[in-house]
Tab-separated table of C-alpha atoms in Angstrom:
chain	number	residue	atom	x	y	z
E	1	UNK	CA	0.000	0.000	0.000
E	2	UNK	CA	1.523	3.261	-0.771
E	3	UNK	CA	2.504	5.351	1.976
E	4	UNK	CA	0.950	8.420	1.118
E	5	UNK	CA	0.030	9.431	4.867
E	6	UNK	CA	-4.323	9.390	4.301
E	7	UNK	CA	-4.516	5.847	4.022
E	8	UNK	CA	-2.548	4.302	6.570
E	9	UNK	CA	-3.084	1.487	8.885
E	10	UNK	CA	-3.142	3.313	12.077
E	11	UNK	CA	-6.493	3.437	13.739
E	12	UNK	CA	-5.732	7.609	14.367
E	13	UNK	CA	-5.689	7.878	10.453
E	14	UNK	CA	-8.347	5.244	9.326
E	15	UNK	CA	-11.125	7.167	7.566
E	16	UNK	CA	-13.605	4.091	6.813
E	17	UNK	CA	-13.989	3.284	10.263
E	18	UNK	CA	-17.529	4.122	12.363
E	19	UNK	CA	-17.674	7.765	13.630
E	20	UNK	CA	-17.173	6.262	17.078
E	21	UNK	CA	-14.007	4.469	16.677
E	22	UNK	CA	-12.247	6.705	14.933
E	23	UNK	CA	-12.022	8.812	18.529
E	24	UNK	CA	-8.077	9.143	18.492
E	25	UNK	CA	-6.288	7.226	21.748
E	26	UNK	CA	-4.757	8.688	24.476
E	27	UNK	CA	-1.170	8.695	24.743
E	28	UNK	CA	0.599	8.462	28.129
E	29	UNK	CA	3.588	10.921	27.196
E	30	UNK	CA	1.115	13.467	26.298
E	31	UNK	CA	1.163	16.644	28.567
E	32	UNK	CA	2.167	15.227	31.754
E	33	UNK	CA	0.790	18.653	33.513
E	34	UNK	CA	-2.286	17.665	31.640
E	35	UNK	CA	-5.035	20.073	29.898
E	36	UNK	CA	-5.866	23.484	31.430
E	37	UNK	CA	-8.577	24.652	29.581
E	38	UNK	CA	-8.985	28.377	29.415
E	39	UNK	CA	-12.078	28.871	27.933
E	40	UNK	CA	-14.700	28.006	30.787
E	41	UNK	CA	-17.207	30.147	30.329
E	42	UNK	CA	-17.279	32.809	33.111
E	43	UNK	CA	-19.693	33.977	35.925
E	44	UNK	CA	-20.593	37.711	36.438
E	45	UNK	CA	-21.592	39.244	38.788
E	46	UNK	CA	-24.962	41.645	37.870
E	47	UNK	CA	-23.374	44.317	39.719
E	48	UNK	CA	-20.805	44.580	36.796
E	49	UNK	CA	-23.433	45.770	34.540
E	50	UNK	CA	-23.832	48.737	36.684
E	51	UNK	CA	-24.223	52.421	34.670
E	52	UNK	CA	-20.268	53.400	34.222
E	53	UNK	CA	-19.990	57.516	34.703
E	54	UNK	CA	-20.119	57.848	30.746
E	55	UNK	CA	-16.343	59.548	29.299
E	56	UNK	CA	-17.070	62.585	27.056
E	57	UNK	CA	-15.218	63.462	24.383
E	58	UNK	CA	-14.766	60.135	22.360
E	59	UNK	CA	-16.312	58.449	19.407
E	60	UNK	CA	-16.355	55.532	18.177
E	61	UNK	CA	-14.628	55.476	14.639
E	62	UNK	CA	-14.807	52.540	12.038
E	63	UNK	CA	-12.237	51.586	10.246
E	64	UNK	CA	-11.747	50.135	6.693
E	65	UNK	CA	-9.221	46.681	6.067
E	66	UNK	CA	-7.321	47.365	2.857
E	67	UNK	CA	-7.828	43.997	2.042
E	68	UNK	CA	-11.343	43.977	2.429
E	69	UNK	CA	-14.322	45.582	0.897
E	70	UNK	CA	-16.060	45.878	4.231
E	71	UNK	CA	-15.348	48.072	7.451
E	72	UNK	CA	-15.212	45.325	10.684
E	73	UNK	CA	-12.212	47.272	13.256
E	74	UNK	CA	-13.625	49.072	15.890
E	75	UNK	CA	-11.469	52.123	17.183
E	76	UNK	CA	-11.801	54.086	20.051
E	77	UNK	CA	-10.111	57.507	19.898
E	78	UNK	CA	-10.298	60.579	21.727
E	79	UNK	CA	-12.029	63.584	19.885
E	80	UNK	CA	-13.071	66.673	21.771
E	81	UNK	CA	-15.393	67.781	18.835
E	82	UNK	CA	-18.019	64.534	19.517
E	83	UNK	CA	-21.335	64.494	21.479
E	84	UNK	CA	-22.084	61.104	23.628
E	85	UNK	CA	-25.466	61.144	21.726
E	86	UNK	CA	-23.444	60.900	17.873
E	87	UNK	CA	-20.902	58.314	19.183
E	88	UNK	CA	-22.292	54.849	18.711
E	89	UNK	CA	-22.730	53.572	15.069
E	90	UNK	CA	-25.688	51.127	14.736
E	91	UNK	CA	-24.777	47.216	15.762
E	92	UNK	CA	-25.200	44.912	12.720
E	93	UNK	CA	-25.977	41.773	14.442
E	94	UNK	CA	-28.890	42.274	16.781
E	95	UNK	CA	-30.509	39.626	19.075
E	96	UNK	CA	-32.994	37.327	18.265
E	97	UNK	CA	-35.616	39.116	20.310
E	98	UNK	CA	-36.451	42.429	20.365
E	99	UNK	CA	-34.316	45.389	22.217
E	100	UNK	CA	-36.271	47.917	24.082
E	101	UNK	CA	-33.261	49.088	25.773
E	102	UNK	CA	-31.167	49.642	22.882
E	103	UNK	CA	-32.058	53.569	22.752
E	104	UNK	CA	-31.312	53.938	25.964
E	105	UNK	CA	-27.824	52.359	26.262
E	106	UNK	CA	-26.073	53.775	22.851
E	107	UNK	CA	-25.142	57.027	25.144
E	108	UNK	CA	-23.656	54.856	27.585
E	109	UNK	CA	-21.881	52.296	25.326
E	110	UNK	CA	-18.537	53.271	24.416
E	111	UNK	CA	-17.109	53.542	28.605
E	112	UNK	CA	-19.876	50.563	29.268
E	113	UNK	CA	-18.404	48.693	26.249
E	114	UNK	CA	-14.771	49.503	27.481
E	115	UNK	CA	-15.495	48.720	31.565
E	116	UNK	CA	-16.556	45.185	30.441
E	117	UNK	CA	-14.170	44.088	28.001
E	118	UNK	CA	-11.409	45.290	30.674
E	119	UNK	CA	-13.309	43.322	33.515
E	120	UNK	CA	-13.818	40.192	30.798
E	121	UNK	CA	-9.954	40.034	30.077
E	122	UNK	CA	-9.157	40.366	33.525
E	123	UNK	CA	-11.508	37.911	34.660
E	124	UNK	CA	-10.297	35.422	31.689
E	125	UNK	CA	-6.791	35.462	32.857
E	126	UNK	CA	-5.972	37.074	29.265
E	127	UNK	CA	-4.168	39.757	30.687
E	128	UNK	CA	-1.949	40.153	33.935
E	129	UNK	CA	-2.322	44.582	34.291
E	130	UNK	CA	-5.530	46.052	33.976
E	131	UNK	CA	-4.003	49.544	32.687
E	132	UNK	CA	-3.368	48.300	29.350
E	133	UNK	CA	-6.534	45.674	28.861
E	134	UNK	CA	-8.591	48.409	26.481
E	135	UNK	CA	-5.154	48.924	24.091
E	136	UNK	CA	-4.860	45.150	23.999
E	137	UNK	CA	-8.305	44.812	22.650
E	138	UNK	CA	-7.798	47.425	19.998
E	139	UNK	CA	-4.595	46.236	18.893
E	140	UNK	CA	-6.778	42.896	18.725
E	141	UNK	CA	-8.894	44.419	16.553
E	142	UNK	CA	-6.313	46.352	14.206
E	143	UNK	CA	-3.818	42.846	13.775
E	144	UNK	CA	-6.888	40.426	13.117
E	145	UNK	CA	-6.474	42.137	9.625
E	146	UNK	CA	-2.998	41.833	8.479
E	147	UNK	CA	-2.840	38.080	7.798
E	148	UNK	CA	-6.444	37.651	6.255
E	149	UNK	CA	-6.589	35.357	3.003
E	150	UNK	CA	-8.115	37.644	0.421
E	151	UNK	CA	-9.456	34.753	-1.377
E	152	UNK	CA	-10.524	30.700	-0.998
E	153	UNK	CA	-8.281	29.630	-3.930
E	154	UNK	CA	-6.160	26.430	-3.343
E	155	UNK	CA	-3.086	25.693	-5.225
E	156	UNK	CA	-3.655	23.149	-7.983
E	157	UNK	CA	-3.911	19.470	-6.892
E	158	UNK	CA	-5.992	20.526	-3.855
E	159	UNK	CA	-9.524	20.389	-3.125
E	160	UNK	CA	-11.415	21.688	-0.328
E	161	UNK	CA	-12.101	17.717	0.541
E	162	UNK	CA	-9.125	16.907	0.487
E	163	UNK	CA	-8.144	19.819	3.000
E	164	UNK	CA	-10.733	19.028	5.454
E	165	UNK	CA	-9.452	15.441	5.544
E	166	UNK	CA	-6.429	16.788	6.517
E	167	UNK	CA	-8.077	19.546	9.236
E	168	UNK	CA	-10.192	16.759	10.606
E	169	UNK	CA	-7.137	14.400	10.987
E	170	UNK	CA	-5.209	17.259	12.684
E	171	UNK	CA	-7.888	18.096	15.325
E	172	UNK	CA	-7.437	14.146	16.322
E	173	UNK	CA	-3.934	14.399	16.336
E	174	UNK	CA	-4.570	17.925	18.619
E	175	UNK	CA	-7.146	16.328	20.619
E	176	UNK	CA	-5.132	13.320	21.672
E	177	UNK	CA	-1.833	15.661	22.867
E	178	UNK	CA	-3.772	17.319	24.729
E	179	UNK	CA	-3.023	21.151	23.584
E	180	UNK	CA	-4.465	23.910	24.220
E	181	UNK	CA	-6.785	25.096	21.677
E	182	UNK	CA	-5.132	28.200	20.651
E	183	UNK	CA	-2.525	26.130	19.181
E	184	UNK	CA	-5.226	24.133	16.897
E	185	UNK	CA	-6.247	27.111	15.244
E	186	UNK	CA	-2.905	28.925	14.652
E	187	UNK	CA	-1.885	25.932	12.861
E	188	UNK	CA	-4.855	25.837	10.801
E	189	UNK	CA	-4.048	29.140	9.977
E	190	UNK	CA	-0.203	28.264	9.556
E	191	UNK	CA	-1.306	25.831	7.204
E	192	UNK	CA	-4.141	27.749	5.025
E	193	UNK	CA	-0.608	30.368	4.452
E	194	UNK	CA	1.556	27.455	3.696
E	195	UNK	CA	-0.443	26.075	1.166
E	196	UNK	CA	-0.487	29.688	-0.914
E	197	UNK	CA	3.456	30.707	-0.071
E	198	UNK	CA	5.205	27.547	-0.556
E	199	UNK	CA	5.196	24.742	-3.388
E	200	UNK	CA	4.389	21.234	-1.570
E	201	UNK	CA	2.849	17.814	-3.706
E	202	UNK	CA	0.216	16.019	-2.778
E	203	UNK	CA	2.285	13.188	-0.940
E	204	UNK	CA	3.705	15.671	1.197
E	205	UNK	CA	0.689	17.404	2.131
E	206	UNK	CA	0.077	15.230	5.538
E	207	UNK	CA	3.655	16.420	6.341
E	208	UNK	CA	3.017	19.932	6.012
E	209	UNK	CA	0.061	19.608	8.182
E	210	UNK	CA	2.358	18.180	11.116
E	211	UNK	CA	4.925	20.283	10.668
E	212	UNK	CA	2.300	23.315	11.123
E	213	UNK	CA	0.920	21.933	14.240
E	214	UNK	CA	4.539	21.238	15.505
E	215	UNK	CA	4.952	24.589	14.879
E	216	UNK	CA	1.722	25.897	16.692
E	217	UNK	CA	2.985	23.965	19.613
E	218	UNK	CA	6.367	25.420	19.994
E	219	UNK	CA	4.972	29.221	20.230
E	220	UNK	CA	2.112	28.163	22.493
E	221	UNK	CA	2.941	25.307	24.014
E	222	UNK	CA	5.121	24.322	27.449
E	223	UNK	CA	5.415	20.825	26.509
E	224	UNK	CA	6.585	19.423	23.377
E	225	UNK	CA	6.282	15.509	22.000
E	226	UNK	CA	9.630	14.206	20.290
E	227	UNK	CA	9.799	14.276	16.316
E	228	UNK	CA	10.335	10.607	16.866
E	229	UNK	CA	6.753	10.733	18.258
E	230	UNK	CA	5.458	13.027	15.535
E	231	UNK	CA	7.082	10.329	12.787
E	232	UNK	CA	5.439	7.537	14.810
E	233	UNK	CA	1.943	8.885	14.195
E	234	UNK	CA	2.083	9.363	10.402
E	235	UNK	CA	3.259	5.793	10.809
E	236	UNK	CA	7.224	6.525	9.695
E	237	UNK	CA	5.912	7.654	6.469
E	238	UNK	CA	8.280	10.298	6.476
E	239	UNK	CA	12.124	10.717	8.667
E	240	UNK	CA	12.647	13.323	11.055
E	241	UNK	CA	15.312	14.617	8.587
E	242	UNK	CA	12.404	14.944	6.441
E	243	UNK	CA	9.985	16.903	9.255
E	244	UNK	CA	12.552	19.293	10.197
E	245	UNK	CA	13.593	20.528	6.757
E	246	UNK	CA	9.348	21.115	6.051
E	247	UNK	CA	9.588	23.127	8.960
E	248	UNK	CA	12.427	25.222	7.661
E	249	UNK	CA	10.456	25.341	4.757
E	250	UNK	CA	7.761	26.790	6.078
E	251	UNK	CA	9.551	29.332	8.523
E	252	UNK	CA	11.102	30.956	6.090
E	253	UNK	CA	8.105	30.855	3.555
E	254	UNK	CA	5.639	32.938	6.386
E	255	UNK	CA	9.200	34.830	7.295
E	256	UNK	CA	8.583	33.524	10.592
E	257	UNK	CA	5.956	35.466	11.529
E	258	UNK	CA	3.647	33.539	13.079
E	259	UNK	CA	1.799	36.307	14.833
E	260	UNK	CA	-2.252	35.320	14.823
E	261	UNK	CA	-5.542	36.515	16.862
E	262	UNK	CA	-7.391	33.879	17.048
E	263	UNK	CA	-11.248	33.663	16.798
E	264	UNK	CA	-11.369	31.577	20.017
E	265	UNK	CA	-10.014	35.025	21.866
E	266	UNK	CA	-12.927	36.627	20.402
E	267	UNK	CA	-15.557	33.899	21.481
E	268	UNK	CA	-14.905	33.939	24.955
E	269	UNK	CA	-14.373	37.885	25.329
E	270	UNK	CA	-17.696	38.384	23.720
E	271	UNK	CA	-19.562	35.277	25.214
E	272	UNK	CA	-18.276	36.884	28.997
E	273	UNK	CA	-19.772	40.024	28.279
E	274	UNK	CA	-22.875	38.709	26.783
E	275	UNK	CA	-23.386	36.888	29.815
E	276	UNK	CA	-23.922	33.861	27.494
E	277	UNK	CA	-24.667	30.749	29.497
E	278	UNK	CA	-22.045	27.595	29.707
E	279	UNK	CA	-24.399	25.247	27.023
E	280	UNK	CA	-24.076	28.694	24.903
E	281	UNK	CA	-20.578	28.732	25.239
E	282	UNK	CA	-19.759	25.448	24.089
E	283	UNK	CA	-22.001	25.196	21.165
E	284	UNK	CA	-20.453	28.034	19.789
E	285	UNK	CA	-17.154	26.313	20.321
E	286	UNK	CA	-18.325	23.675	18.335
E	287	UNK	CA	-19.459	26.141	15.683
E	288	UNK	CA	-16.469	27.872	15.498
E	289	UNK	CA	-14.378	24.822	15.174
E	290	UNK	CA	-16.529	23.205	12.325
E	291	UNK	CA	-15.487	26.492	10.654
E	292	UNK	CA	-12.025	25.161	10.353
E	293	UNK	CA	-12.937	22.656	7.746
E	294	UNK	CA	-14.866	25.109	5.326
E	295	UNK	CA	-12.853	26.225	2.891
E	296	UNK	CA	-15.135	29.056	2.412
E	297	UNK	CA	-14.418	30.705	5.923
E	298	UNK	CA	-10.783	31.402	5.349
E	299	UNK	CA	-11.383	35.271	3.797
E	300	UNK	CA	-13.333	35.621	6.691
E	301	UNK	CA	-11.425	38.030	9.984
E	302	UNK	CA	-11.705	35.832	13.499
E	303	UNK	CA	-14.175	38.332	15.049
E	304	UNK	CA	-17.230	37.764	12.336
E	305	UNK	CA	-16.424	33.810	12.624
E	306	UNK	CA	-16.554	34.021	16.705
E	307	UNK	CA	-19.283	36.740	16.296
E	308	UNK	CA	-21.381	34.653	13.873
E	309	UNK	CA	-21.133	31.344	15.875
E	310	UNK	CA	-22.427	32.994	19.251
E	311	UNK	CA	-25.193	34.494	17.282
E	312	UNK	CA	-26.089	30.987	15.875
E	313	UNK	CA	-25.350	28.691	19.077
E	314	UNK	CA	-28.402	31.536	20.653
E	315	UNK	CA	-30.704	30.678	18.260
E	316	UNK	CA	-30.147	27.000	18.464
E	317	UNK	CA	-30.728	26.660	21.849
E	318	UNK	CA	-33.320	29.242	22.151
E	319	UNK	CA	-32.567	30.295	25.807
E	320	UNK	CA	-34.872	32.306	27.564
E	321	UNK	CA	-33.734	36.091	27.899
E	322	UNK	CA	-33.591	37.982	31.176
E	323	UNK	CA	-33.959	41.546	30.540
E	324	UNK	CA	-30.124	42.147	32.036
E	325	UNK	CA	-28.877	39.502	29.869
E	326	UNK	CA	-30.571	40.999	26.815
E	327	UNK	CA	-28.789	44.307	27.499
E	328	UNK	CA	-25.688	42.588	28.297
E	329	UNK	CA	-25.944	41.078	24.722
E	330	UNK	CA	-26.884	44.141	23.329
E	331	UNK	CA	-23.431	45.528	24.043
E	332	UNK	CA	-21.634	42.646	22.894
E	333	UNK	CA	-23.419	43.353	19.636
E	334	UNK	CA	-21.770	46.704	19.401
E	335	UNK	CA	-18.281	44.443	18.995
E	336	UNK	CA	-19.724	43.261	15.540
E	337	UNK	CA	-18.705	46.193	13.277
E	338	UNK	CA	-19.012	44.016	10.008
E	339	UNK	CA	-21.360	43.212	7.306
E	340	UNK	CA	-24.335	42.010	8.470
E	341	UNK	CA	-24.441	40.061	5.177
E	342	UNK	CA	-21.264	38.329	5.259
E	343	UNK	CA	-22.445	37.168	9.300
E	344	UNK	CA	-25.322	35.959	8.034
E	345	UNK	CA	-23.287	34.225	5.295
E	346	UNK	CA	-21.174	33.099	8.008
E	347	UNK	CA	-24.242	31.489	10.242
E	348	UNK	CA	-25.775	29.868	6.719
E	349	UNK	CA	-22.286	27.937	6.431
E	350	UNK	CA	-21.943	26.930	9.652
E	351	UNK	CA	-25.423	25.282	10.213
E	352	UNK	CA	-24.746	23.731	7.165
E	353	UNK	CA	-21.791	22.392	8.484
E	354	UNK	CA	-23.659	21.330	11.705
E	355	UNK	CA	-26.565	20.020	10.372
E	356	UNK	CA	-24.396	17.139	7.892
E	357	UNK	CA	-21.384	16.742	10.730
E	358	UNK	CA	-22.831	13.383	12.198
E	359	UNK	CA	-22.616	12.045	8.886
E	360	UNK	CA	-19.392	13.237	7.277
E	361	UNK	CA	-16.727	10.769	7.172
E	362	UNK	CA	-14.339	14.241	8.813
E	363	UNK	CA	-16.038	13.781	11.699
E	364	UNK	CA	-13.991	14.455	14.631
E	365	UNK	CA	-15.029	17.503	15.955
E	366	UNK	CA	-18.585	15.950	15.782
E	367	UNK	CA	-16.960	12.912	18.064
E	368	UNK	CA	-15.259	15.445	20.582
E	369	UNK	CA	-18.075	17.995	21.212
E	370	UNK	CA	-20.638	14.433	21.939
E	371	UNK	CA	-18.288	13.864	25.165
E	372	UNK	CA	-20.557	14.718	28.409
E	373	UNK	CA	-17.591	17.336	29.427
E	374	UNK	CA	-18.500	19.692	26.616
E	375	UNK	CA	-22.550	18.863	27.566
E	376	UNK	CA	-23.147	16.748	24.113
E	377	UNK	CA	-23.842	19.909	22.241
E	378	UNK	CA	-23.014	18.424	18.689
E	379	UNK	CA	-26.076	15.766	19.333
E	380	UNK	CA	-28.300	18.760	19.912
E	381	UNK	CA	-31.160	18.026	17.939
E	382	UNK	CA	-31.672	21.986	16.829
E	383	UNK	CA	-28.673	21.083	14.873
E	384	UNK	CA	-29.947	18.612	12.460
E	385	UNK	CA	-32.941	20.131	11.358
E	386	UNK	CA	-31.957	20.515	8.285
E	387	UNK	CA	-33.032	23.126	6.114
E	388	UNK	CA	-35.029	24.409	9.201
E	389	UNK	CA	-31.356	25.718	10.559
E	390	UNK	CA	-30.237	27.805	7.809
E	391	UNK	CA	-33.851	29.006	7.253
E	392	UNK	CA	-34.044	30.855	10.485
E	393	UNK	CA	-31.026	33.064	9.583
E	394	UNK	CA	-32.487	34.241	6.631
C-alpha cells in the first residue's frame, strides 16, 4: 500500500472506520501537567453591569481593512469635537428578540463597552495589568487584519475535501496531545498560508500539516512531544530529517511570523460580556471549530467567525432572555462592526456544516463535542434540522 500518509493502517488515520471508533487514543507521554482549559465560560456578577460615569469626548470610529471591501475594526479615539449622543454607530448583528433598551444604552456604550471588556480580560486570565486591557483589545482588533486570506483559492492538486481530511485528521492528532486550543487554530491558519506561499505535492501534504501543528505547539505550548513521536503517528511515512527541513520550509516561507488573533479570543471575550450561558458557550465552540474545515471561511477576519457562531449557538438553543442579559448582549453586539451580510453568510455555512457533521466521514469535531464534558452539544437536535437551521437566519 503506498505510503501516502491518508490511508494508513493506524487506527488515528483510518477514515472508513464508524464515527465512534475513529475517537483518536490517548497517549501516556502526552502533557504530563495535563489540559488546562482556558475557555470556561465565566460567571458575572450583575453588579458589573452597573451604569459606568459615561467619558465625554470620544467616538467611536470605524475603520476600513485594505484587504477587504467591508469596514469590521472598531477604534476608540479621543475627539473633543463629539457628542455622547453621535458616538455609537448602529450594531449589525442584533438579538434574536427584540431590544427595548437599545435607545437607551447607545449614550452609555462606548465607557460601558470599554469597563466590560477590561473586567472580561481580567476575569479570563488574558491579561496580567488592567491599565493596558482596552489597548490590547484594539490592537486585537487592528492585527486580526494583516494576515487575512483575500481569497478561498487552493493551489492546484488541492480540493477543499481533500483539506478538510487533513483539518479533521489534525484536530485528532490535537485532541489526543492534549493542547491547548489556541494552538489548533494557529496551525490551521499556519497551514491555510503554507499552502499559498510555498510549493508542496500532494504526498507531502500530511507532512506539512504536522509540521504546522509542531509549529503551533512550539509558540504556544510548554510541553513538546519528540519528532520521533510526531514520525510515529504518520506511521514513519516520512524521517525526522524529512519533518525538520518542512519546517524550515515553512519558517522561512511565512518569514517567521507567526503572529495570529485567534477567533477563540474573540468567542470567549464576547460570550463573557454577553453573559452567554455555559451550554451557549460550548455550542459556539463547536461552531467555530466546524469552521475550520470550510474552505469558504478562510477570507473571513476571526471576530465575524466568533461573532457569527455565538449568534447561531443563541438561536439554536433558544434560551430564555432575562432583561439584564438581553442588554448585556446588546453591548456585545456593538463588537460586531461588520457586514451584516457576510455574518449571516457566516451562520448559513456553519449550520450547514452542523446540520451534515454526524454524517461526514471528517467527523472528529462531531466525536469530541458528543463527550458529556463539553454537555453533548453536537447531538443537539436543533442542529440537524436541516433546512429548518439555515432558514431561520435568513
Amino acid at each position: 500500500m503506498a505510503r501516502t500518509g491518508f490511508c494508513d493502517s493506524k487506527p488515528l488515520l483510518d477514515l472508513h472506520k464508524k464515527a465512534d471508533e475513529r475517537r483518536a487514543p490517548l497517549r501516556t507521554w502526552a502533557n504530563a501537567c495535563g489540559p488546562i482549559d482556558r475557555w470556561q465560560p465565566v460567571e458575572v456578577e450583575e453588579s458589573r453591569m452597573a451604569p459606568v460615569k459615561m467619558e465625554t469626548e470620544h467616538r467611536w470610529e470605524r475603520r476600513l481593512s485594505t484587504q477587504t471591501s467591508e469596514g469590521i475594526l472598531l477604534g476608540f479615539h479621543e475627539d473633543s469635537h463629539s457628542e455622547a449622543d453621535a458616538c455609537m454607530e448602529e450594531p449589525v448583528l442584533l438579538p434574536p428578540l427584540g431590544l427595548q433598551s437599545l435607545h437607551s444604552l447607545q449614550a452609555l456604550v462606548p465607557s460601558l463597552l470599554r469597563h466590560e471588556v477590561e473586567l472580561a480580560l481580567e476575569k479570563l486570565d488574558l491579561i496580567r495589568d488592567h491599565t493596558y486591557a482596552w489597548d490590547m483589545f484594539l490592537d486585537m482588533m487592528r492585527t486580526q487584519t494583516q494576515n487575512s486570506l483575500t481569497n478561498t483559492d487552493l493551489p492546484r492538486h488541492f480540493t477543499d475535501a481533500t483539506r478538510a481530511v487533513l483539518i479533521d485528521w489534525l484536530i485528532q492528532v490535537h485532541e489526543m496531545m492534549h493542547f491547548q486550543e489556541e494552538t489548533l487554530y494557529l496551525s490551521i491558519h499556519l497551514l491555510n498560508h503554507s499552502l499559498r506561499l510555498i510549493k508542496v505535492t500532494t504526498s507531502n501534504l500530511q507532512l506539512l500539516g504536522m509540521v504546522c501543528l509542531f509549529v503551533a505547539a512550539k509558540k504556544e505550548e510548554c510541553l513538546l512531544p519528540e519528532v520521533s513521536a510526531l514520525c510515529y503517528l504518520m506511521d514513519h511515512t516520512y524521517t525526522k530529517h524529512q519533518l525538520l527541513r518542512m519546517e524550515r520550509k515553512v519558517l522561512c516561507g511565512l518569514k517567521f511570523d507567526l503572529a495570529y488573533c485567534s477567533p477563540q479570543y474573540f468567542l470567549v471575550l464576547l460570550a463573557a460580556v454577553a453573559r452567554c450561558s455555559a451550554k451557549v458557550v460550548w455550542m459556539a465552540r463547536y461552531l467555530l471549530e466546524l469552521s475550520l474545515l470550510e474552505g469558504q471561511c478562510v477570507t473571513f477576519l476571526p471576530v465575524q467567525l466568533a461573532g457569527a457562531a455565538l449568534c447561531l449557538s443563541r438561536q439554536v438553543l433558544q434560551e430564555p432572555l432575562t432583561p439584564e442579559g438581553e442588554a448585556a448582549w446588546c453591548l456585545a453586539s456593538s463588537v460586531h462592526v461588520g457586514s451584516e451580510t457576510a455574518l449571516l453568510r457566516i451562520m448559513h455555512i456553519l449550520a450547514s456544516a452542523a446540520a451534515k457533521a454526524h454524517t461526514r466521514e471528517t467527523c472528529a469535531s462531531f466525536i469530541k463535542f458528543s463527550s458529556p464534558e463539553t454537555m453533548q452539544v453536537s447531538r443537539h437536535p436543533g442542529l440537524k434540522n436541516d433546512p429548518g437551521l439555515p432558514d431561520m437566519c435568513s
